[in-house]
CSV table of C-alpha atoms in Angstrom, one decimal:
chain,number,residue,atom,x,y,z
A,1,UNK,CA,-11.7,22.3,-3.1
A,2,UNK,CA,-13.3,19.0,-3.6
A,3,UNK,CA,-16.5,18.5,-5.6
A,4,UNK,CA,-19.8,17.1,-4.3
A,5,UNK,CA,-22.1,15.8,-7.0
A,6,UNK,CA,-25.0,13.4,-7.1
A,7,UNK,CA,-22.7,10.9,-8.8
A,8,UNK,CA,-20.7,10.7,-5.6
A,9,UNK,CA,-23.7,9.8,-3.5
A,10,UNK,CA,-24.1,6.1,-4.1
A,11,UNK,CA,-26.8,4.3,-2.2
A,12,UNK,CA,-26.0,2.2,0.8
A,13,UNK,CA,-26.8,-1.5,0.9
A,14,UNK,CA,-26.7,-4.1,3.6
A,15,UNK,CA,-24.5,-6.7,1.9
A,16,UNK,CA,-22.2,-6.8,-1.0
A,17,UNK,CA,-21.8,-9.0,-4.1
A,18,UNK,CA,-20.2,-8.9,-7.5
A,19,UNK,CA,-22.0,-7.0,-10.2
A,20,UNK,CA,-21.2,-5.9,-13.8
A,21,UNK,CA,-19.5,-2.6,-14.2
A,22,UNK,CA,-22.0,0.3,-14.5
A,23,UNK,CA,-20.8,1.5,-17.9
A,24,UNK,CA,-22.7,4.9,-17.8
A,25,UNK,CA,-21.6,5.8,-14.3
A,26,UNK,CA,-18.1,4.4,-15.0
A,27,UNK,CA,-17.7,6.6,-18.0
A,28,UNK,CA,-19.0,9.8,-16.3
A,29,UNK,CA,-17.3,9.3,-12.9
A,30,UNK,CA,-14.4,7.0,-13.1
A,31,UNK,CA,-13.1,6.7,-16.6
A,32,UNK,CA,-13.3,10.5,-16.9
A,33,UNK,CA,-11.0,10.9,-13.9
A,34,UNK,CA,-13.5,13.0,-12.0
A,35,UNK,CA,-13.7,10.6,-9.0
A,36,UNK,CA,-9.9,10.3,-8.8
A,37,UNK,CA,-9.5,14.1,-9.0
A,38,UNK,CA,-12.1,14.5,-6.3
A,39,UNK,CA,-10.3,12.0,-4.1
A,40,UNK,CA,-7.0,13.8,-4.5
A,41,UNK,CA,-8.7,17.2,-3.7
A,42,UNK,CA,-10.2,15.7,-0.5
A,43,UNK,CA,-6.9,14.5,0.7
A,44,UNK,CA,-5.0,17.7,-0.1
A,45,UNK,CA,-7.7,19.7,1.7
A,46,UNK,CA,-7.4,17.4,4.8
A,47,UNK,CA,-3.6,17.5,4.7
A,48,UNK,CA,-3.5,21.3,4.3
A,49,UNK,CA,-5.6,21.6,7.4
A,50,UNK,CA,-3.3,19.3,9.4
A,51,UNK,CA,-0.2,21.0,8.1
A,52,UNK,CA,-1.6,24.4,9.2
A,53,UNK,CA,-2.0,22.9,12.6
A,54,UNK,CA,1.6,21.8,12.6
A,55,UNK,CA,1.2,18.1,12.9
A,56,UNK,CA,3.7,17.3,10.2
A,57,UNK,CA,6.5,19.0,12.0
A,58,UNK,CA,7.9,15.6,13.0
A,59,UNK,CA,10.7,16.9,15.2
A,60,UNK,CA,8.1,17.5,17.9
A,61,UNK,CA,7.6,13.7,18.3
A,62,UNK,CA,10.4,12.4,20.6
A,63,UNK,CA,12.2,9.2,20.1
A,64,UNK,CA,10.6,6.3,21.9
A,65,UNK,CA,13.7,4.2,22.7
A,66,UNK,CA,12.4,1.9,25.4
A,67,UNK,CA,10.4,-1.2,25.0
A,68,UNK,CA,6.7,-0.6,25.8
A,69,UNK,CA,4.5,-3.6,26.3
A,70,UNK,CA,0.8,-3.7,25.3
A,71,UNK,CA,-1.0,-4.3,28.6
A,72,UNK,CA,-4.7,-4.2,29.3
A,73,UNK,CA,-5.4,-2.7,25.9
A,74,UNK,CA,-2.8,0.1,25.9
A,75,UNK,CA,0.9,0.8,25.4
A,76,UNK,CA,1.7,3.9,27.6
A,77,UNK,CA,4.8,6.1,27.0
A,78,UNK,CA,5.7,9.3,28.7
A,79,UNK,CA,3.9,11.3,26.1
A,80,UNK,CA,1.2,9.1,24.6
A,81,UNK,CA,-1.2,6.2,25.2
A,82,UNK,CA,-1.5,3.9,22.2
A,83,UNK,CA,-4.5,1.5,22.0
A,84,UNK,CA,-3.3,-2.0,21.2
A,85,UNK,CA,-4.0,-5.7,21.3
A,86,UNK,CA,-1.3,-8.4,21.4
A,87,UNK,CA,1.4,-6.1,19.8
A,88,UNK,CA,4.2,-4.4,21.7
A,89,UNK,CA,6.2,-1.2,20.8
A,90,UNK,CA,10.0,-1.6,20.4
A,91,UNK,CA,11.1,1.7,18.9
A,92,UNK,CA,10.0,4.9,17.3
A,93,UNK,CA,11.9,7.6,15.3
A,94,UNK,CA,10.5,10.7,13.8
A,95,UNK,CA,10.8,11.5,10.1
A,96,UNK,CA,13.2,14.3,11.2
A,97,UNK,CA,15.4,11.8,13.0
A,98,UNK,CA,15.2,9.7,9.8
A,99,UNK,CA,16.8,12.5,7.8
A,100,UNK,CA,13.7,14.3,6.4
A,101,UNK,CA,13.3,18.0,6.4
A,102,UNK,CA,9.7,18.0,5.2
A,103,UNK,CA,8.3,14.8,6.9
A,104,UNK,CA,5.0,13.2,5.8
A,105,UNK,CA,5.4,9.5,5.6
A,106,UNK,CA,4.0,7.2,2.9
A,107,UNK,CA,5.0,3.8,1.6
A,108,UNK,CA,7.5,1.4,3.0
A,109,UNK,CA,9.2,-1.9,2.3
A,110,UNK,CA,11.7,-4.3,3.7
A,111,UNK,CA,14.6,-6.5,2.7
A,112,UNK,CA,16.6,-9.3,4.4
A,113,UNK,CA,20.3,-9.7,3.4
A,114,UNK,CA,21.8,-13.1,2.7
A,115,UNK,CA,23.3,-13.1,6.3
A,116,UNK,CA,19.9,-12.3,7.9
A,117,UNK,CA,20.1,-8.6,8.5
A,118,UNK,CA,16.8,-6.7,8.1
A,119,UNK,CA,16.6,-3.3,6.4
A,120,UNK,CA,13.7,-1.0,5.6
A,121,UNK,CA,13.0,1.8,3.1
A,122,UNK,CA,10.7,4.5,4.5
A,123,UNK,CA,8.9,6.8,2.1
A,124,UNK,CA,8.8,10.5,2.9
A,125,UNK,CA,7.6,13.5,0.9
A,126,UNK,CA,11.2,14.5,0.2
A,127,UNK,CA,12.7,11.1,-0.5
A,128,UNK,CA,13.3,7.6,1.0
A,129,UNK,CA,15.0,7.0,4.3
A,130,UNK,CA,16.9,3.7,4.9
A,131,UNK,CA,17.4,2.0,8.2
A,132,UNK,CA,18.4,-1.3,9.7
A,133,UNK,CA,16.2,-3.0,12.3
A,134,UNK,CA,18.7,-4.3,14.8
A,135,UNK,CA,18.4,-7.6,16.7
A,136,UNK,CA,17.0,-5.6,19.6
A,137,UNK,CA,14.3,-4.1,17.4
A,138,UNK,CA,15.7,-0.6,17.1
A,139,UNK,CA,15.9,1.5,14.0
A,140,UNK,CA,19.5,2.3,13.0
A,141,UNK,CA,19.3,5.2,10.5
A,142,UNK,CA,21.7,4.7,7.5
A,143,UNK,CA,20.9,7.5,5.1
A,144,UNK,CA,18.5,8.5,2.4
A,145,UNK,CA,17.8,8.8,-1.3
A,146,UNK,CA,16.3,12.2,-2.2
A,147,UNK,CA,13.3,12.6,-4.5
A,148,UNK,CA,14.3,12.7,-8.1
A,149,UNK,CA,12.4,15.8,-9.0
A,150,UNK,CA,10.1,17.6,-6.5
A,151,UNK,CA,8.6,16.6,-3.2
A,152,UNK,CA,5.3,14.7,-3.2
A,153,UNK,CA,3.1,13.1,-0.5
A,154,UNK,CA,2.7,10.2,-2.8
A,155,UNK,CA,5.8,8.0,-2.8
A,156,UNK,CA,5.4,4.2,-3.4
A,157,UNK,CA,8.1,1.6,-2.6
A,158,UNK,CA,8.3,-2.1,-3.5
A,159,UNK,CA,11.0,-4.7,-3.4
A,160,UNK,CA,12.3,-6.7,-6.3
A,161,UNK,CA,14.8,-9.2,-5.0
A,162,UNK,CA,17.9,-7.1,-4.1
A,163,UNK,CA,16.5,-3.9,-5.5
A,164,UNK,CA,14.1,-1.4,-4.1
A,165,UNK,CA,11.8,0.2,-6.7
A,166,UNK,CA,10.5,3.8,-5.9
A,167,UNK,CA,7.9,5.8,-7.8
A,168,UNK,CA,6.1,9.1,-7.1
A,169,UNK,CA,3.3,11.3,-8.3
A,170,UNK,CA,5.8,14.1,-8.8
A,171,UNK,CA,6.1,15.2,-12.4
A,172,UNK,CA,9.5,14.2,-13.8
A,173,UNK,CA,10.3,11.8,-11.1
A,174,UNK,CA,10.3,8.5,-13.0
A,175,UNK,CA,11.1,5.3,-11.2
A,176,UNK,CA,14.3,4.9,-9.1
A,177,UNK,CA,16.0,1.6,-8.9
A,178,UNK,CA,18.3,1.3,-5.9
A,179,UNK,CA,20.5,-1.7,-4.7
A,180,UNK,CA,19.7,-2.7,-1.1
A,181,UNK,CA,23.2,-4.1,-0.8
A,182,UNK,CA,24.6,-0.6,-0.7
A,183,UNK,CA,23.4,-0.4,2.9
A,184,UNK,CA,25.4,-3.3,4.1
A,185,UNK,CA,28.7,-1.4,4.8
A,186,UNK,CA,27.3,1.9,6.0
A,187,UNK,CA,28.5,3.1,9.4
A,188,UNK,CA,25.3,4.4,11.2
A,189,UNK,CA,27.5,7.1,12.7
A,190,UNK,CA,28.0,8.4,9.2
A,191,UNK,CA,24.7,8.2,7.3
A,192,UNK,CA,24.9,8.5,3.6
A,193,UNK,CA,22.8,10.7,1.3
A,194,UNK,CA,22.9,8.9,-2.0
A,195,UNK,CA,22.8,10.7,-5.4
A,196,UNK,CA,20.3,10.2,-8.1
A,197,UNK,CA,23.1,9.5,-10.6
A,198,UNK,CA,22.9,6.1,-12.2
A,199,UNK,CA,26.1,4.2,-11.5
A,200,UNK,CA,26.9,5.9,-8.2
A,201,UNK,CA,23.7,6.3,-6.2
A,202,UNK,CA,21.1,4.6,-8.4
A,203,UNK,CA,21.4,1.3,-10.2
A,204,UNK,CA,19.0,2.5,-12.7
A,205,UNK,CA,16.3,5.1,-13.5
A,206,UNK,CA,13.3,4.7,-15.7
A,207,UNK,CA,12.5,8.1,-17.3
A,208,UNK,CA,10.0,7.1,-20.0
A,209,UNK,CA,6.7,7.6,-18.1
A,210,UNK,CA,4.3,9.9,-19.9
A,211,UNK,CA,4.9,12.8,-17.5
A,212,UNK,CA,7.3,11.2,-15.1
A,213,UNK,CA,4.5,10.4,-12.6
A,214,UNK,CA,3.3,7.0,-11.4
A,215,UNK,CA,0.7,6.5,-8.8
A,216,UNK,CA,2.2,3.1,-7.8
A,217,UNK,CA,4.9,0.7,-8.6
A,218,UNK,CA,4.3,-3.1,-8.8
A,219,UNK,CA,6.9,-5.9,-8.8
A,220,UNK,CA,6.9,-9.6,-9.6
A,221,UNK,CA,10.3,-10.7,-8.1
A,222,UNK,CA,10.1,-14.1,-9.9
A,223,UNK,CA,10.3,-12.3,-13.3
A,224,UNK,CA,12.3,-9.6,-15.0
A,225,UNK,CA,9.7,-6.9,-15.1
A,226,UNK,CA,8.5,-4.1,-12.9
A,227,UNK,CA,5.3,-2.2,-13.5
A,228,UNK,CA,4.0,1.4,-13.3
A,229,UNK,CA,0.3,1.9,-12.7
A,230,UNK,CA,-1.7,5.1,-12.7
A,231,UNK,CA,0.8,7.0,-14.7
A,232,UNK,CA,-1.0,10.2,-15.8
A,233,UNK,CA,-2.3,11.5,-18.0
A,234,UNK,CA,-5.2,9.3,-18.9
A,235,UNK,CA,-5.1,10.6,-22.4
A,236,UNK,CA,-1.7,8.9,-23.0
A,237,UNK,CA,-1.7,5.8,-25.2
A,238,UNK,CA,-1.4,3.6,-22.1
A,239,UNK,CA,-4.4,5.3,-20.5
A,240,UNK,CA,-2.8,5.2,-17.1
A,241,UNK,CA,-3.0,1.4,-17.2
A,242,UNK,CA,-0.2,-1.1,-16.5
A,243,UNK,CA,3.1,-0.1,-18.1
A,244,UNK,CA,5.6,-3.0,-18.5
A,245,UNK,CA,9.3,-2.2,-17.7
A,246,UNK,CA,12.0,-4.7,-18.5
A,247,UNK,CA,14.8,-4.6,-15.9
A,248,UNK,CA,16.7,-7.6,-17.2
A,249,UNK,CA,19.6,-5.0,-17.3
A,250,UNK,CA,18.7,-2.9,-14.2
A,251,UNK,CA,20.9,0.0,-15.3
A,252,UNK,CA,19.0,0.2,-18.5
A,253,UNK,CA,15.3,-0.3,-17.9
A,254,UNK,CA,13.3,-0.3,-21.1
A,255,UNK,CA,9.6,-0.1,-22.0
A,256,UNK,CA,8.0,-3.4,-23.1
A,257,UNK,CA,4.4,-2.3,-23.8
A,258,UNK,CA,1.4,-1.7,-21.6
A,259,UNK,CA,-2.1,-2.9,-20.8
A,260,UNK,CA,-4.5,0.0,-21.5
A,261,UNK,CA,-7.8,-1.8,-22.2
A,262,UNK,CA,-9.4,-1.0,-18.9
A,263,UNK,CA,-7.9,2.4,-18.5
A,264,UNK,CA,-6.6,3.7,-15.1
A,265,UNK,CA,-5.1,1.1,-12.7
A,266,UNK,CA,-4.7,2.3,-9.1
A,267,UNK,CA,-2.8,-0.7,-7.8
A,268,UNK,CA,-2.1,-4.2,-8.9
A,269,UNK,CA,-0.6,-7.5,-7.9
A,270,UNK,CA,1.3,-9.4,-10.6
A,271,UNK,CA,2.3,-13.0,-10.2
A,272,UNK,CA,2.8,-16.2,-12.1
A,273,UNK,CA,-0.4,-18.1,-11.8
A,274,UNK,CA,-0.8,-21.2,-9.6
A,275,UNK,CA,-4.4,-22.1,-8.9
A,276,UNK,CA,-7.6,-23.9,-9.8
A,277,UNK,CA,-8.1,-22.2,-13.2
A,278,UNK,CA,-5.5,-24.6,-14.6
A,279,UNK,CA,-5.5,-23.2,-18.2
A,280,UNK,CA,-3.5,-20.3,-16.8
A,281,UNK,CA,-0.9,-22.1,-14.8
A,282,UNK,CA,2.5,-20.6,-15.3
A,283,UNK,CA,1.1,-17.5,-17.1
A,284,UNK,CA,1.7,-14.0,-15.7
A,285,UNK,CA,-1.5,-12.7,-14.2
A,286,UNK,CA,-2.2,-9.2,-12.8
A,287,UNK,CA,-5.0,-8.5,-10.4
A,288,UNK,CA,-5.8,-4.8,-11.0
A,289,UNK,CA,-7.7,-2.5,-8.6
A,290,UNK,CA,-9.2,-0.2,-11.1
A,291,UNK,CA,-11.3,2.4,-9.3
A,292,UNK,CA,-14.7,0.7,-9.7
A,293,UNK,CA,-13.7,-2.8,-10.6
A,294,UNK,CA,-11.5,-5.8,-9.9
A,295,UNK,CA,-9.9,-6.3,-13.3
A,296,UNK,CA,-7.9,-9.4,-14.0
A,297,UNK,CA,-5.3,-9.4,-16.8
A,298,UNK,CA,-3.1,-12.0,-18.6
A,299,UNK,CA,0.1,-10.1,-19.4
A,300,UNK,CA,2.2,-13.1,-20.4
A,301,UNK,CA,2.5,-11.6,-23.9
A,302,UNK,CA,3.7,-8.1,-23.2
A,303,UNK,CA,2.8,-7.0,-26.7
A,304,UNK,CA,-0.8,-8.4,-26.5
A,305,UNK,CA,-2.0,-8.3,-22.9
A,306,UNK,CA,-5.6,-9.6,-22.4
A,307,UNK,CA,-8.3,-8.5,-20.0
A,308,UNK,CA,-9.8,-11.7,-18.6
A,309,UNK,CA,-12.5,-10.0,-16.5
A,310,UNK,CA,-13.6,-6.8,-15.0
A,311,UNK,CA,-16.1,-7.0,-12.2
A,312,UNK,CA,-17.6,-4.4,-9.8
A,313,UNK,CA,-19.5,-5.0,-6.6
A,314,UNK,CA,-22.3,-3.4,-4.6
A,315,UNK,CA,-21.1,-0.4,-2.6
A,316,UNK,CA,-18.0,0.2,-4.8
A,317,UNK,CA,-16.8,3.7,-4.2
A,318,UNK,CA,-13.1,3.6,-5.0
A,319,UNK,CA,-11.5,0.2,-5.6
A,320,UNK,CA,-8.1,0.8,-4.1
A,321,UNK,CA,-5.9,-2.2,-3.4
A,322,UNK,CA,-5.9,-5.8,-2.4
A,323,UNK,CA,-3.9,-9.1,-2.1
A,324,UNK,CA,-4.1,-12.7,-2.9
A,325,UNK,CA,-4.9,-14.9,0.1
A,326,UNK,CA,-2.2,-17.4,-1.0
A,327,UNK,CA,0.1,-16.8,-4.0
A,328,UNK,CA,0.7,-20.6,-4.2
A,329,UNK,CA,-3.0,-21.3,-4.6
A,330,UNK,CA,-4.8,-18.3,-6.1
A,331,UNK,CA,-8.4,-19.2,-5.2
A,332,UNK,CA,-9.2,-16.2,-3.0
A,333,UNK,CA,-8.4,-12.5,-2.9
A,334,UNK,CA,-8.9,-9.7,-0.4
A,335,UNK,CA,-9.9,-6.2,-1.7
A,336,UNK,CA,-10.2,-2.8,0.0
A,337,UNK,CA,-12.2,0.2,-1.1
A,338,UNK,CA,-10.7,3.4,0.1
A,339,UNK,CA,-13.8,5.6,-0.1
A,340,UNK,CA,-16.7,3.4,0.8
A,341,UNK,CA,-16.4,4.6,4.4
A,342,UNK,CA,-16.0,8.3,3.4
A,343,UNK,CA,-18.8,8.2,0.8
A,344,UNK,CA,-21.0,6.1,3.1
A,345,UNK,CA,-21.7,3.4,0.5
A,346,UNK,CA,-22.5,-0.2,0.8
A,347,UNK,CA,-21.2,-2.2,3.8
A,348,UNK,CA,-18.8,0.7,4.6
A,349,UNK,CA,-21.6,3.2,5.2
A,350,UNK,CA,-21.3,3.0,9.0
A,351,UNK,CA,-17.6,4.1,8.8
A,352,UNK,CA,-15.9,0.8,9.6
A,353,UNK,CA,-13.2,-0.5,7.3
A,354,UNK,CA,-14.4,-3.3,5.0
A,355,UNK,CA,-12.3,-6.2,3.7
A,356,UNK,CA,-14.1,-7.7,0.7
A,357,UNK,CA,-13.5,-11.4,0.0
A,358,UNK,CA,-13.4,-12.7,-3.6
A,359,UNK,CA,-13.5,-16.2,-5.0
A,360,UNK,CA,-11.2,-16.0,-8.1
A,361,UNK,CA,-11.2,-19.7,-8.9
A,362,UNK,CA,-12.4,-18.7,-12.3
A,363,UNK,CA,-10.3,-15.8,-13.6
A,364,UNK,CA,-13.1,-14.9,-16.0
A,365,UNK,CA,-15.9,-15.0,-13.5
A,366,UNK,CA,-14.7,-13.9,-10.0
A,367,UNK,CA,-17.3,-13.9,-7.3
A,368,UNK,CA,-17.5,-11.6,-4.3
A,369,UNK,CA,-18.4,-14.1,-1.5
A,370,UNK,CA,-18.3,-12.2,1.7
A,371,UNK,CA,-16.6,-9.5,3.8
A,372,UNK,CA,-15.1,-8.6,7.1
A,373,UNK,CA,-16.2,-5.5,8.9
A,374,UNK,CA,-13.7,-3.9,11.3
A,375,UNK,CA,-14.8,-2.9,14.8
A,376,UNK,CA,-12.8,0.2,14.5
A,377,UNK,CA,-13.9,3.5,12.9
A,378,UNK,CA,-11.8,4.8,10.0
A,379,UNK,CA,-10.7,4.2,6.4
A,380,UNK,CA,-8.8,1.2,5.0
A,381,UNK,CA,-5.7,1.8,2.9
A,382,UNK,CA,-3.1,-0.9,2.3
A,383,UNK,CA,-2.9,-4.6,3.0
A,384,UNK,CA,-1.0,-7.7,2.1
A,385,UNK,CA,-1.3,-11.4,3.2
A,386,UNK,CA,1.2,-13.9,4.5
A,387,UNK,CA,0.9,-17.2,6.3
A,388,UNK,CA,-2.9,-16.9,6.8
A,389,UNK,CA,-2.7,-13.3,8.2
A,390,UNK,CA,-3.8,-10.1,6.6
A,391,UNK,CA,-1.6,-7.1,7.6
A,392,UNK,CA,-3.5,-3.8,7.2
A,393,UNK,CA,-2.5,-0.1,7.5
A,394,UNK,CA,-5.9,1.5,8.0
A,395,UNK,CA,-5.1,5.2,8.4
A,396,UNK,CA,-6.2,6.5,11.8
A,397,UNK,CA,-7.2,3.0,13.1
A,398,UNK,CA,-3.5,2.0,12.8
A,399,UNK,CA,-1.9,-1.3,12.0
A,400,UNK,CA,-4.3,-4.2,12.1
A,401,UNK,CA,-3.8,-8.0,11.8
A,402,UNK,CA,-6.6,-10.3,10.7
A,403,UNK,CA,-6.6,-14.1,10.9
A,404,UNK,CA,-7.9,-15.0,7.4
A,405,UNK,CA,-7.0,-18.7,7.5
A,406,UNK,CA,-10.7,-19.6,7.7
A,407,UNK,CA,-11.7,-18.2,4.3
A,408,UNK,CA,-11.0,-21.3,2.2
A,409,UNK,CA,-13.5,-23.2,4.4
A,410,UNK,CA,-15.9,-20.3,4.9
A,411,UNK,CA,-15.5,-17.6,2.2
A,412,UNK,CA,-18.4,-15.5,3.7
A,413,UNK,CA,-15.8,-14.1,6.2
A,414,UNK,CA,-17.7,-15.2,9.2
A,415,UNK,CA,-14.6,-16.8,10.6
A,416,UNK,CA,-12.2,-13.9,10.0
A,417,UNK,CA,-11.0,-12.4,13.3
A,418,UNK,CA,-8.8,-9.5,14.3
A,419,UNK,CA,-6.0,-10.9,16.4
A,420,UNK,CA,-3.9,-7.9,16.9
A,421,UNK,CA,-3.6,-4.1,16.4
A,422,UNK,CA,-1.5,-1.1,17.3
A,423,UNK,CA,-3.2,2.3,16.9
A,424,UNK,CA,-0.5,4.7,15.9
A,425,UNK,CA,-2.9,7.7,15.9
A,426,UNK,CA,-4.1,8.4,19.4
A,427,UNK,CA,-5.3,11.9,18.4
A,428,UNK,CA,-8.7,10.6,17.4
A,429,UNK,CA,-9.3,8.1,20.2
A,430,UNK,CA,-11.8,10.3,22.0
A,431,UNK,CA,-14.0,10.9,18.9
A,432,UNK,CA,-17.4,9.3,18.6
A,433,UNK,CA,-16.9,5.7,17.7
A,434,UNK,CA,-13.3,5.9,18.6
A,435,UNK,CA,-12.0,7.2,15.3
A,436,UNK,CA,-12.3,9.7,12.5
A,437,UNK,CA,-13.1,9.2,8.8
A,438,UNK,CA,-10.0,11.1,7.6
A,439,UNK,CA,-6.7,10.5,5.9
A,440,UNK,CA,-4.5,10.4,9.0
A,441,UNK,CA,-2.2,8.0,10.7
A,442,UNK,CA,-0.5,5.1,8.9
A,443,UNK,CA,0.0,4.8,5.2
A,444,UNK,CA,1.9,1.5,5.1
A,445,UNK,CA,3.6,-1.2,6.9
A,446,UNK,CA,6.0,-4.1,6.4
A,447,UNK,CA,5.5,-7.2,8.6
A,448,UNK,CA,7.3,-10.0,6.6
A,449,UNK,CA,10.6,-10.2,8.5
A,450,UNK,CA,11.6,-13.6,10.0
A,451,UNK,CA,12.4,-11.9,13.3
A,452,UNK,CA,8.8,-10.8,13.6
A,453,UNK,CA,9.6,-7.1,13.8
A,454,UNK,CA,7.1,-4.9,12.0
A,455,UNK,CA,7.8,-1.5,10.5
A,456,UNK,CA,4.8,0.9,10.4
A,457,UNK,CA,5.2,4.2,8.6
A,458,UNK,CA,2.9,7.1,9.6
A,459,UNK,CA,2.2,10.4,7.8
A,460,UNK,CA,2.5,12.7,10.8
A,461,UNK,CA,5.1,11.2,13.2
A,462,UNK,CA,7.6,8.8,11.7
A,463,UNK,CA,8.3,5.1,11.8
A,464,UNK,CA,7.3,2.6,14.5
A,465,UNK,CA,8.9,-0.8,15.2
A,466,UNK,CA,6.4,-3.3,16.6
A,467,UNK,CA,6.3,-7.0,17.3
A,468,UNK,CA,3.5,-9.4,18.2
A,469,UNK,CA,3.5,-10.9,21.7
A,470,UNK,CA,4.8,-14.4,21.9
A,471,UNK,CA,2.0,-16.9,21.4
A,472,UNK,CA,-0.6,-14.3,20.8
A,473,UNK,CA,-1.4,-15.4,17.2
């Protein structure tokens, strides 16, 4: 059962701006792990309720094999009506059809082979499903990699060049390193269940995490390191910070140190710096989303990482995740707070997902310059940016696309516009405000394929393949 305390009732404010970290509240609520434990309990209570109602029995959701256009605000199938804007449905397969016996979708990622074929990894509670997205936009199931230890709703997936990196909150799981190229020769009529043996199924396996758990995995494909963040317990020497893992030899990943100075890191983006703060050009910088702060690290020296800044903001409830606006010019950053809608804090108090805009032209003095408030009602979860568009998986409000190209000229966010969406969770459409403040719907998406096909992974149902309408944005 989750805990309700006065510390969790933060006052609502009209606007947001950067502020120093509240050291007293931070120590009592965040650094102690109380807030995170509360968040986990809230989710588990919600998911237990939905499981009891049978919604994760994914075999009940039939394949949607035919193309369905978004027309007049909806995409209508024989069984459902999905709200949408400028995005069409090409295919849907349930988690059951994607080889899972337990269902419950989580993270996802994609990879394009040297000859242009497009593949996806789809996180499920009992492992990772692999599929090819065909030229016609259909999912062709190829097989799966089971969980390393025990099932867990938390399974995170990222790409690192030709490798897929998979972590989980399950104890003893570690980090799986899998070679995407193994999928190239599989006959879809004979799906393969890979083993967790290094050398046959896995390329490598990192088993030196404090308890085998990691909340997330982070990659920087231009380097030779991958990163674990949020590896419990917080009492470990690395304090659940950023753990550096050298995969120069992928079959033998080794620890290279950690950044523990600001404690628990929930998610991060690590890149080689290109931007206006020229003293850091070429250095490896991590933008950490650390529960109540945006924390920026210089991790160039893996033995002596440096915290450049840690900055909170009005309305901060749980700093969850974010993305650079442009990795080639690291002046702006988008940030989402997973619990501001739930806790009714700051700009998220009304229950609309908030995208916070940051000017990071000074890595030591980032400024929160504005925000975008979604017209939908729900909770934001994961986002990434490419080509001037932010792609967001916002739980029950579905997959959302924001045009964020105006931010460099107007960092208040006044020019940010939602240009497309596909609501994969129609179950809450008739609720007041058109949605629920709950942990339902989509966990993740991957929208970076040259073909334009988009993979959306949902907790309850399975995986959708979508595509924007020609000329829409």
